[in-house]
Short mmCIF file of C-alpha atoms in Angstrom, two decimals:
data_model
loop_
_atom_site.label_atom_id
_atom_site.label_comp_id
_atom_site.label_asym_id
_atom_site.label_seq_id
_atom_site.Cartn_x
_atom_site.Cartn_y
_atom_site.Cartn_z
CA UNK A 1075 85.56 154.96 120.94
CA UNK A 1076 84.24 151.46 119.51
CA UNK A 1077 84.84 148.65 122.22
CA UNK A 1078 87.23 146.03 120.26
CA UNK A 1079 85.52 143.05 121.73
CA UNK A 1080 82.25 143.80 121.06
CA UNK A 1081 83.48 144.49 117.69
CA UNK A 1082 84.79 140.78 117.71
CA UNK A 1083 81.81 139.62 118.89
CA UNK A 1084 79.84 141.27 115.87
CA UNK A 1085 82.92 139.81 113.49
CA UNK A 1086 82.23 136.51 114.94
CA UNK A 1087 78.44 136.22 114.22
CA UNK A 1088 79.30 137.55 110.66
CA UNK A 1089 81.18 134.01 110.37
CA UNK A 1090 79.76 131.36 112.63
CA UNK A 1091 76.08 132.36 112.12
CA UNK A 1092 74.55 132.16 115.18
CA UNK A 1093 74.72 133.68 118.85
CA UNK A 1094 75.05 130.57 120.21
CA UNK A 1095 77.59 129.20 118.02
CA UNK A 1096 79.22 132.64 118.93
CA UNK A 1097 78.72 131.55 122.78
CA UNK A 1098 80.36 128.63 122.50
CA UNK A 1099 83.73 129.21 120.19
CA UNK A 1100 84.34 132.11 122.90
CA UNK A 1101 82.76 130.19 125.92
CA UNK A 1102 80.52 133.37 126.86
CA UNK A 1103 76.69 132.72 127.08
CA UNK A 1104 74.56 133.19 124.40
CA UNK A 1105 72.55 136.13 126.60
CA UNK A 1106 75.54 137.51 127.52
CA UNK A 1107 77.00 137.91 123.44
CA UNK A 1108 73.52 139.88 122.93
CA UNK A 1109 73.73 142.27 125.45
CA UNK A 1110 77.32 142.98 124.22
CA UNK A 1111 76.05 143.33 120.79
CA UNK A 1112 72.96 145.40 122.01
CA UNK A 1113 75.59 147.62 123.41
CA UNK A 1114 77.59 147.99 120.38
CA UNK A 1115 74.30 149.21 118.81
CA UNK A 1116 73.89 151.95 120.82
CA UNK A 1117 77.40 152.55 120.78
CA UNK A 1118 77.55 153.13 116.63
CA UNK A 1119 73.74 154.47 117.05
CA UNK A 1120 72.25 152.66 114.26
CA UNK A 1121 70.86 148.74 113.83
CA UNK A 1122 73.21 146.25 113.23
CA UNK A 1123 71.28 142.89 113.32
CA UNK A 1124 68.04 141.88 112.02
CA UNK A 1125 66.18 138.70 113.38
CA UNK A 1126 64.97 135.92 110.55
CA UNK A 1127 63.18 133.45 112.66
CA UNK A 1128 65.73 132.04 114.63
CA UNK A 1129 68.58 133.49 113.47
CA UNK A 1130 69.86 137.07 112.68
CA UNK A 1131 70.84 139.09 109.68
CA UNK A 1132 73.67 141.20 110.02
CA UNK A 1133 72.76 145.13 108.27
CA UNK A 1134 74.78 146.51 105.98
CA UNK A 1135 75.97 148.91 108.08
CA UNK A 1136 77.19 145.85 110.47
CA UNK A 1137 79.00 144.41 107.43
CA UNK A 1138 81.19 148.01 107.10
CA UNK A 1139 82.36 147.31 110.98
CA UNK A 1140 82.92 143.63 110.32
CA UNK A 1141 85.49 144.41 107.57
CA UNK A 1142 87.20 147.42 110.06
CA UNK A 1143 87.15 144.79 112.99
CA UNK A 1144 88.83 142.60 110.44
CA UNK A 1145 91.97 144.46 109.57
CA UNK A 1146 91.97 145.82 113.27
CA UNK A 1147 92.38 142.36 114.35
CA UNK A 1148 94.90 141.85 111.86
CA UNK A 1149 96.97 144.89 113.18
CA UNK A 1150 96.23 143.34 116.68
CA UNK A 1151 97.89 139.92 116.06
CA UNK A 1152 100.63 141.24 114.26
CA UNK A 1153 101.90 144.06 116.96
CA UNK A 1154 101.49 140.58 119.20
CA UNK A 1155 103.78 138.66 117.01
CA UNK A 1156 106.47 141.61 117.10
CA UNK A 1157 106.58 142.22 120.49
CA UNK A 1158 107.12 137.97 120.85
CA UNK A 1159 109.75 137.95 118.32
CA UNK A 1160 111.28 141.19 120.21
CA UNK A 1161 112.29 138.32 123.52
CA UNK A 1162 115.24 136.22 123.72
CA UNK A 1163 113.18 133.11 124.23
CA UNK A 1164 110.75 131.03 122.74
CA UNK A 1165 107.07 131.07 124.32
CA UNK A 1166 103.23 130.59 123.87
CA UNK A 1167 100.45 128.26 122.66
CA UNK A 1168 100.49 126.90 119.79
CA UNK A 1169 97.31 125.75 118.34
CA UNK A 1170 97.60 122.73 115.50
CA UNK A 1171 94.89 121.49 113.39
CA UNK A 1172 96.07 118.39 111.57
CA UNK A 1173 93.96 115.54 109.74
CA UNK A 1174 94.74 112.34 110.75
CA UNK A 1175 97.48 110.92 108.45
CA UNK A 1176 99.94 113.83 109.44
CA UNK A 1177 98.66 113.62 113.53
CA UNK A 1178 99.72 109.84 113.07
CA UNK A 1179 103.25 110.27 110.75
CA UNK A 1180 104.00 113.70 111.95
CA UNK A 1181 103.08 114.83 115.12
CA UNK A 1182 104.84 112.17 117.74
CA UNK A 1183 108.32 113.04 116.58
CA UNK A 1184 107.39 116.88 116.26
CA UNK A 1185 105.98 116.95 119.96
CA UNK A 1186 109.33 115.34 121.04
CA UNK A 1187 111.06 117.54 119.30
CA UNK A 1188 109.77 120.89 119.82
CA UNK A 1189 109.35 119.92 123.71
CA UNK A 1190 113.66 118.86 123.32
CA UNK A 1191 114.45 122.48 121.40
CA UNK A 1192 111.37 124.64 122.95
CA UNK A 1193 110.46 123.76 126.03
CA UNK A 1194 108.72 126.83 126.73
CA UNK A 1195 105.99 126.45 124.10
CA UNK A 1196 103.09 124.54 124.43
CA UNK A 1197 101.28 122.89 121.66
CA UNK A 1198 97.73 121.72 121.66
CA UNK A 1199 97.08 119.28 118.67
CA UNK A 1200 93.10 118.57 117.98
CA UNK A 1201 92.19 116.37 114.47
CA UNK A 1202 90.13 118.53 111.62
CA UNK A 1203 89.38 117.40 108.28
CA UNK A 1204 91.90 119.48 106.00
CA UNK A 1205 88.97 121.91 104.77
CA UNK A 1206 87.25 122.88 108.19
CA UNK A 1207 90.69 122.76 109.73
CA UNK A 1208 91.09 126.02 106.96
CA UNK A 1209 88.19 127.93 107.70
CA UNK A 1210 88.67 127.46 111.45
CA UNK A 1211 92.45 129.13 111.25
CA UNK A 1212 90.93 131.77 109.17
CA UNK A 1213 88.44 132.38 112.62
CA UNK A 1214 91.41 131.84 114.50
CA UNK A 1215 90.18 128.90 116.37
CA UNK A 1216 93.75 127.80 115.46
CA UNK A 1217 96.93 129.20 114.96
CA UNK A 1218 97.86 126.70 111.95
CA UNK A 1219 96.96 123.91 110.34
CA UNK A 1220 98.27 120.92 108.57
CA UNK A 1221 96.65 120.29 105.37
CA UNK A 1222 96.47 118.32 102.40
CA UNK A 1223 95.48 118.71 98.76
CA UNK A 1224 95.20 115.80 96.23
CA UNK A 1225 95.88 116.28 92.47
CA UNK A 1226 93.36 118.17 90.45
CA UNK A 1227 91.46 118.85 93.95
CA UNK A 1228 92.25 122.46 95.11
CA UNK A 1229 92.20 123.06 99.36
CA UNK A 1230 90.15 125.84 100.09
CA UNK A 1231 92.14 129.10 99.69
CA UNK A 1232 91.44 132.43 102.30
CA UNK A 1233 93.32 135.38 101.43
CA UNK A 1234 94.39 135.62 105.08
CA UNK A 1235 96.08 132.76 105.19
CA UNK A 1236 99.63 131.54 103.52
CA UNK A 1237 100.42 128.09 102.49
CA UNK A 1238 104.13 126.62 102.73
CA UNK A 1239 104.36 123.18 101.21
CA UNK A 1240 105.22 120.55 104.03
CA UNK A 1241 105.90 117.33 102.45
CA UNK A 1242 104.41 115.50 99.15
CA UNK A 1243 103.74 111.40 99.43
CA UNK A 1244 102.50 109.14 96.50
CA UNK A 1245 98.78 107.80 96.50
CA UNK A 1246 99.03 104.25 96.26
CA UNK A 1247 96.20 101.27 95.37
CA UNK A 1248 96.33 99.19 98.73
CA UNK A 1249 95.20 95.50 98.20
CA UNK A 1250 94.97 92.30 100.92
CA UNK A 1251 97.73 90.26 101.00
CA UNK A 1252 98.43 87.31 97.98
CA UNK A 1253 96.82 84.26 98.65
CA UNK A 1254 95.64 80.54 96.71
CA UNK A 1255 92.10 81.27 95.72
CA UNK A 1256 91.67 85.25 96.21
CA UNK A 1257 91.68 87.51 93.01
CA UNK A 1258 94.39 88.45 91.30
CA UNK A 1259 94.83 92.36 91.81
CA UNK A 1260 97.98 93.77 89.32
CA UNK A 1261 96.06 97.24 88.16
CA UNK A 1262 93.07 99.67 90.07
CA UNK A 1263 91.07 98.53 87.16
CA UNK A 1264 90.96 94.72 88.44
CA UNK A 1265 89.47 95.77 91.43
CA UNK A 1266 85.64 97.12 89.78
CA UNK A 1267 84.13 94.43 91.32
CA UNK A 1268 85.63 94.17 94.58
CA UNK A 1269 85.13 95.95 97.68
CA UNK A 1270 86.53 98.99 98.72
CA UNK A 1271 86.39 101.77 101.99
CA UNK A 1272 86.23 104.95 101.69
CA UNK A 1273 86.34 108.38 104.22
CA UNK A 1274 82.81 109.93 104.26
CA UNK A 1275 81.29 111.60 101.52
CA UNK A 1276 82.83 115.17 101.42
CA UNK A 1277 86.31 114.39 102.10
CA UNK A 1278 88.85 115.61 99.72
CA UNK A 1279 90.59 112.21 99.46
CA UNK A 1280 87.28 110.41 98.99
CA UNK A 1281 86.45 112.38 95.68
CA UNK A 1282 89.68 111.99 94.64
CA UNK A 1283 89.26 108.00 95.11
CA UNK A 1284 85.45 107.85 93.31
CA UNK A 1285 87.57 109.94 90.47
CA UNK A 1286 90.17 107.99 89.91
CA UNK A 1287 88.25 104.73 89.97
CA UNK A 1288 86.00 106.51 87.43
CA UNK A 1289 88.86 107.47 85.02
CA UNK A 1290 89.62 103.36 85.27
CA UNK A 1291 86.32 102.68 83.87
CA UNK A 1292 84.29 101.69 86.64
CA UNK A 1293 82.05 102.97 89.81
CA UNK A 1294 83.28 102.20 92.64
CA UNK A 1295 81.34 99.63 95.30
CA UNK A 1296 82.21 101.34 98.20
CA UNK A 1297 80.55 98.86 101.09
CA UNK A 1298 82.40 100.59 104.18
CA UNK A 1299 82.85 104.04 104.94
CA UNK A 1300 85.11 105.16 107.87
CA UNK A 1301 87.58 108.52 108.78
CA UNK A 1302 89.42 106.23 110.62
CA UNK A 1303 92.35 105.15 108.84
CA UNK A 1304 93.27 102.66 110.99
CA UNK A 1305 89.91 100.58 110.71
CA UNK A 1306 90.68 100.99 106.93
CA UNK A 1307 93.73 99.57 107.14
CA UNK A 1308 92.32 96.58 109.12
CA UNK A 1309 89.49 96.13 107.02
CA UNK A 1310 92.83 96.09 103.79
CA UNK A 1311 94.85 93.74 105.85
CA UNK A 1312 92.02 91.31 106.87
CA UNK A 1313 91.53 91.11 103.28
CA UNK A 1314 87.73 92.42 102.70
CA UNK A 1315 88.14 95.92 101.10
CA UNK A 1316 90.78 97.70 98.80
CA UNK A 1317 91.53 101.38 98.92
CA UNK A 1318 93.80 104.35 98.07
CA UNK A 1319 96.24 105.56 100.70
CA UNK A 1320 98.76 107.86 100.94
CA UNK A 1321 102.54 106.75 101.69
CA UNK A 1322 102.22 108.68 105.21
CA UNK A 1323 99.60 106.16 106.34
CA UNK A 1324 102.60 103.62 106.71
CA UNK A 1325 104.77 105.65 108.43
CA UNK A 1326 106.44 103.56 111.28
CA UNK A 1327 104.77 100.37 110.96
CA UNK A 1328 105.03 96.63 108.29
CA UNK A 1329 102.03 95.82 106.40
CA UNK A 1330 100.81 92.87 105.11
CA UNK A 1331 98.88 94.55 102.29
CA UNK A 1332 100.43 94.79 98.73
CA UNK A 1333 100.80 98.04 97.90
CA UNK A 1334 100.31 98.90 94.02
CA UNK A 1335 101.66 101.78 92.19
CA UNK A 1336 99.17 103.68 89.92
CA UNK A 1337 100.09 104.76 86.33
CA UNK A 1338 100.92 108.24 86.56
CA UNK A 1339 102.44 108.19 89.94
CA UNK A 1340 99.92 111.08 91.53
CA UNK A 1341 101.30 112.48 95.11
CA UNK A 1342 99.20 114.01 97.55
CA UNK A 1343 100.86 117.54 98.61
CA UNK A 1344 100.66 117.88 102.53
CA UNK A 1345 101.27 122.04 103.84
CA UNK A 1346 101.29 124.20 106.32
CA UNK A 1347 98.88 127.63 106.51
CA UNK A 1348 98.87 130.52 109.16
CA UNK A 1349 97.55 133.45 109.19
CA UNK A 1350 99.89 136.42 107.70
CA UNK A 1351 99.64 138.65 110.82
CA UNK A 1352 100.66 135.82 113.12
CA UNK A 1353 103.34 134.28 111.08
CA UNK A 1354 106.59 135.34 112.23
CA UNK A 1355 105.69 134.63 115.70
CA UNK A 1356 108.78 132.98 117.30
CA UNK A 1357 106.55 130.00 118.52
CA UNK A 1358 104.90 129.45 115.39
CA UNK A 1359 108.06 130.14 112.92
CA UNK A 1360 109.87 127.09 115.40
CA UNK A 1361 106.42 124.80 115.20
CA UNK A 1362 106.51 125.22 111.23
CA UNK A 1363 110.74 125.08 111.52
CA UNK A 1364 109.84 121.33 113.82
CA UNK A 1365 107.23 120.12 111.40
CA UNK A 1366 109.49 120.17 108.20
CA UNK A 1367 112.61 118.61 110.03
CA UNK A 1368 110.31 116.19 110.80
CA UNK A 1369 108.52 115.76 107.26
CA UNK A 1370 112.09 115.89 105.77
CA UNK A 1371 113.00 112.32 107.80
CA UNK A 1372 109.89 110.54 107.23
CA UNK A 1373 110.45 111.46 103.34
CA UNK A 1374 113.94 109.84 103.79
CA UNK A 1375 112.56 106.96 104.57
CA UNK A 1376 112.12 104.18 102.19
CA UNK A 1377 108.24 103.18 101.65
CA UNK A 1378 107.16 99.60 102.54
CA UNK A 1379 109.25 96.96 100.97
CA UNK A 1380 105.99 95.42 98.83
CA UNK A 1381 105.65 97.76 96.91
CA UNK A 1382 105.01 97.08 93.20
CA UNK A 1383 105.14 99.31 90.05
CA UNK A 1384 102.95 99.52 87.35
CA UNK A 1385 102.98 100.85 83.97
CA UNK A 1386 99.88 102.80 82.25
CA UNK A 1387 98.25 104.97 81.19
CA UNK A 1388 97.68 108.29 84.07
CA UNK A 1389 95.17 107.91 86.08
CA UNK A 1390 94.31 110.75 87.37
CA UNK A 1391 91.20 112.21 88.13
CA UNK A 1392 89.79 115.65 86.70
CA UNK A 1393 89.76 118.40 88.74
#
């Protein structure tokens, strides 16, 4: 009979890459994950990797287990989530991957809550941008993430994970404050020569951004690039950039920025994604149950009171 963890191991290299990479997401050594897979070898009797340089090539023959190992995993995860739905309380880890937005709107008042209601289950919270956060839940580095997708910009989709919207929140153009001598800002198209921050190239919300500036009629001079959106904030506030932010940004705190609507009114759509196998597992079914009480009361709130509303054409850039 095939050994299920050195099947894993074998899954593992199939989607990380490398034996160390391996070594590392399961905290083995990287000698010790090729004598396992040396094993399996002579366990299924025929070769299963192939070394290119520095790395190795997983046969076809590997590729046959690695889709088994798959659904046996599957099977695995979701005999564990019966058997925890099968007890009268509430327990387990919960692992949360959650970009920063949601970590700083969402997560304090979900952590209170779920420690009030579920005391018994532990959550561990680490920040992910939205589209490794996806691909690590599909490895199951995480048992769900918090997401985002911006109009015309599709999240990446894995079959083995679902997707429950969370919470939508309208993109707006944030500008420094009003003052004698600084340039008047009504529209995103009076800002083409100004300066503006941006996250890093490859975000989702910074193509979005170089888009929508585009569709105004302009390329955008984007002087400062940060992930942090605090430091973006700052840099709005102290009045030397502009940007686009999302309504959750604001959640729980004044601003002195003016904060401009743009034609078209786009919303960003915020959501949840497990895997299928794991999803009715009592823990996670109450951490998804937590986040959208939560999500429904910051959506009750009203946005900051400077707020201003334009009229336009859309802007909205193409997918």
């Amino acid at each position: 009979m095939l050994d299920v963890r050195r099947l894993r191991l074998l899954r593992e290299l199939s989607i990380r890459g490398t034996l160390a990479e391996v070594a590392e997401a399961l905290q083995y050594s990287p000698s010790s994950v090729s004598q396992q897979l040396a094993l399996l070898e002579k366990e299924v009797g025929v070769e299963l990797l192939r070394k290119m340089g520095r790395r190795v090539q997983l046969t076809p023959q590997a590729e046959v287990l690695v889709a088994h190992t798959a659904s046996l995993l599957e099977t695995m995860e979701q005999a564990e989530a019966d058997l925890a739905a099968s007890l009268t309380t509430v327990t387990g880890t919960v692992r949360i991957a959650v970009f920063q937005s949601a970590a700083l709107a969402l997560m304090p008042e979900t952590l209170t809550r779920m420690s009030r209601t579920y005391p018994e289950v532990r959550i561990e919270m680490i920040q992910r941008e939205p589209e490794t956060a996806l691909h690590e839940t599909w490895a199951r580095d995480f048992d769900l993430v918090i997401a985002e997708q911006y109009p015309g910009h599709a999240a990446p989709r894995y079959p083995e994970l679902d997707r429950v919207r969370l919470t939508t929140d309208a993109i707006r153009l944030a500008v420094p404050p009003a003052s004698d001598g600084g340039p008047a800002i009504s529209s995103i198209e009076d800002t083409a020569e100004l300066a503006w921050v941006m996250e890093p190239r490859g975000a989702a919300s910074r193509h979005w951004a170089e888009q929508a500036c585009r569709s105004a009629g302009f390329e955008p001079d984007v002087r400062y690039e940060t992930a942090d959106l605090q430091a973006q904030i700052r840099l709005i506030e102290s009045g030397n950039a502009v940007a686009l932010m999302p309504d959750l940004v604001w959640t729980g705190r004044d601003t002195t920025a003016r904060l401009l609507d743009l034609p078209g009114k786009p919303r960003r759509t915020v959501f949840t994604s497990v895997r299928r196998s794991s999803a009715k597992r009592p823990a996670i079914l109450a951490a998804r149950e937590t986040l959208a009480a939560t999500a429904g009361a910051v959506a009750g709130d009203q946005p900051p009171s400077n707020v201003s509303l334009q009229s336009g054409t859309p802007v909205l850039p193409a997918p």
